């Protein structure tokens, strides 16, 4: 599955990952949680459900309406939510084109 990967302290990158539950859990280092901060986009961010509780390093601030809405902790990646069967699926070229300019090393602008 093609995703927008957001590793701590690194530029966002397009990666192919194992889209199984186990594969996604391996990337974030634990249970997965879906976070959907983007309005008018059928994408979500997969994070470690307990990332903050476990004290994982801060990854990126999520900024909405010029205010910090949340802080992602630990590795995270963006998936497409627009599959026919309700599963996560690969981000499209169009989604990549719209989203990549909104993602810096330490901020996601929503």
Short mmCIF file of C-alpha atoms in Angstrom, two decimals:
data_model
loop_
_atom_site.label_atom_id
_atom_site.label_comp_id
_atom_site.label_asym_id
_atom_site.label_seq_id
_atom_site.Cartn_x
_atom_site.Cartn_y
_atom_site.Cartn_z
CA UNK A 1 0.00 0.00 0.00
CA UNK A 2 1.37 3.43 -0.93
CA UNK A 3 1.39 5.95 1.96
CA UNK A 4 2.84 9.30 2.91
CA UNK A 5 5.34 8.36 5.60
CA UNK A 6 6.20 10.83 8.36
CA UNK A 7 9.23 9.74 10.34
CA UNK A 8 10.40 11.88 13.24
CA UNK A 9 12.74 14.67 12.13
CA UNK A 10 12.57 13.73 8.46
CA UNK A 11 10.84 15.09 5.39
CA UNK A 12 7.62 13.29 4.46
CA UNK A 13 8.17 10.58 1.85
CA UNK A 14 6.09 8.30 -0.33
CA UNK A 15 6.59 4.65 0.69
CA UNK A 16 5.17 1.23 -0.08
CA UNK A 17 4.23 -0.61 3.11
CA UNK A 18 2.64 -3.88 4.13
CA UNK A 19 -0.99 -2.78 4.56
CA UNK A 20 -1.86 -5.60 6.94
CA UNK A 21 -2.75 -4.78 10.54
CA UNK A 22 0.52 -6.33 11.67
CA UNK A 23 2.49 -4.32 9.09
CA UNK A 24 0.91 -1.03 10.17
CA UNK A 25 1.40 -1.83 13.85
CA UNK A 26 5.05 -2.58 13.15
CA UNK A 27 5.55 0.87 11.63
CA UNK A 28 3.99 2.81 14.52
CA UNK A 29 5.31 0.44 17.17
CA UNK A 30 2.02 -0.66 18.70
CA UNK A 31 -1.74 -0.40 18.41
CA UNK A 32 -2.91 1.81 15.55
CA UNK A 33 -5.28 4.75 15.78
CA UNK A 34 -6.81 6.73 12.92
CA UNK A 35 -6.69 10.52 13.16
CA UNK A 36 -8.57 12.56 10.52
CA UNK A 37 -7.63 16.26 10.74
CA UNK A 38 -7.95 17.10 7.03
CA UNK A 39 -11.25 18.66 6.00
CA UNK A 40 -12.52 17.78 2.53
CA UNK A 41 -9.95 14.98 2.13
CA UNK A 42 -10.69 11.26 2.30
CA UNK A 43 -7.41 10.51 4.07
CA UNK A 44 -6.38 9.80 7.63
CA UNK A 45 -3.20 9.64 9.66
CA UNK A 46 -2.27 6.35 11.30
CA UNK A 47 -0.46 6.81 14.64
CA UNK A 48 0.38 4.73 17.69
CA UNK A 49 -2.76 4.76 19.84
CA UNK A 50 -0.65 5.04 23.01
CA UNK A 51 2.16 7.16 21.57
CA UNK A 52 1.71 10.04 24.00
CA UNK A 53 1.20 7.77 27.00
CA UNK A 54 4.34 5.82 26.13
CA UNK A 55 6.35 9.03 25.80
CA UNK A 56 7.22 8.53 22.14
CA UNK A 57 9.13 11.42 20.61
CA UNK A 58 7.09 14.26 19.12
CA UNK A 59 6.73 13.93 15.38
CA UNK A 60 4.70 16.87 14.05
CA UNK A 61 2.30 19.55 15.23
CA UNK A 62 -1.10 19.45 13.53
CA UNK A 63 -2.20 23.01 12.80
CA UNK A 64 -5.84 23.87 12.08
CA UNK A 65 -7.13 27.44 11.77
CA UNK A 66 -3.63 28.75 12.63
CA UNK A 67 -3.66 26.97 16.01
CA UNK A 68 -1.96 23.78 17.15
CA UNK A 69 -4.77 21.23 17.33
CA UNK A 70 -2.65 18.23 18.30
CA UNK A 71 0.87 16.82 18.43
CA UNK A 72 1.62 13.49 16.76
CA UNK A 73 4.02 11.30 18.73
CA UNK A 74 5.99 8.48 17.14
CA UNK A 75 6.11 7.46 13.49
CA UNK A 76 2.96 8.15 11.49
CA UNK A 77 1.69 7.79 7.94
CA UNK A 78 -1.20 8.98 5.80
CA UNK A 79 -3.57 6.52 4.11
CA UNK A 80 -6.48 6.87 1.71
CA UNK A 81 -9.88 6.13 3.28
CA UNK A 82 -11.79 5.97 0.01
CA UNK A 83 -11.87 2.21 -0.58
CA UNK A 84 -15.01 0.35 -1.56
CA UNK A 85 -14.63 -2.21 1.24
CA UNK A 86 -13.92 0.31 4.02
CA UNK A 87 -10.28 -0.71 4.42
CA UNK A 88 -7.33 1.65 4.21
CA UNK A 89 -5.85 1.89 0.72
CA UNK A 90 -3.07 3.60 -1.22
CA UNK A 91 -2.96 7.36 -1.46
CA UNK A 92 -3.59 8.62 -4.98
CA UNK A 93 -1.31 10.82 -7.05
CA UNK A 94 -3.82 13.64 -6.61
CA UNK A 95 -3.83 13.27 -2.83
CA UNK A 96 -0.03 13.28 -2.77
CA UNK A 97 0.04 16.44 -4.89
CA UNK A 98 -2.40 18.23 -2.56
CA UNK A 99 -0.98 17.01 0.77
CA UNK A 100 2.81 17.00 0.39
CA UNK A 101 3.08 20.83 0.34
CA UNK A 102 1.17 20.89 3.66
CA UNK A 103 3.68 18.65 5.47
CA UNK A 104 7.00 19.95 6.79
CA UNK A 105 9.54 18.22 9.05
CA UNK A 106 7.65 19.35 12.14
CA UNK A 107 4.19 20.57 11.07
CA UNK A 108 1.09 19.39 9.21
CA UNK A 109 -1.05 22.27 7.97
CA UNK A 110 -4.71 21.24 7.72
#
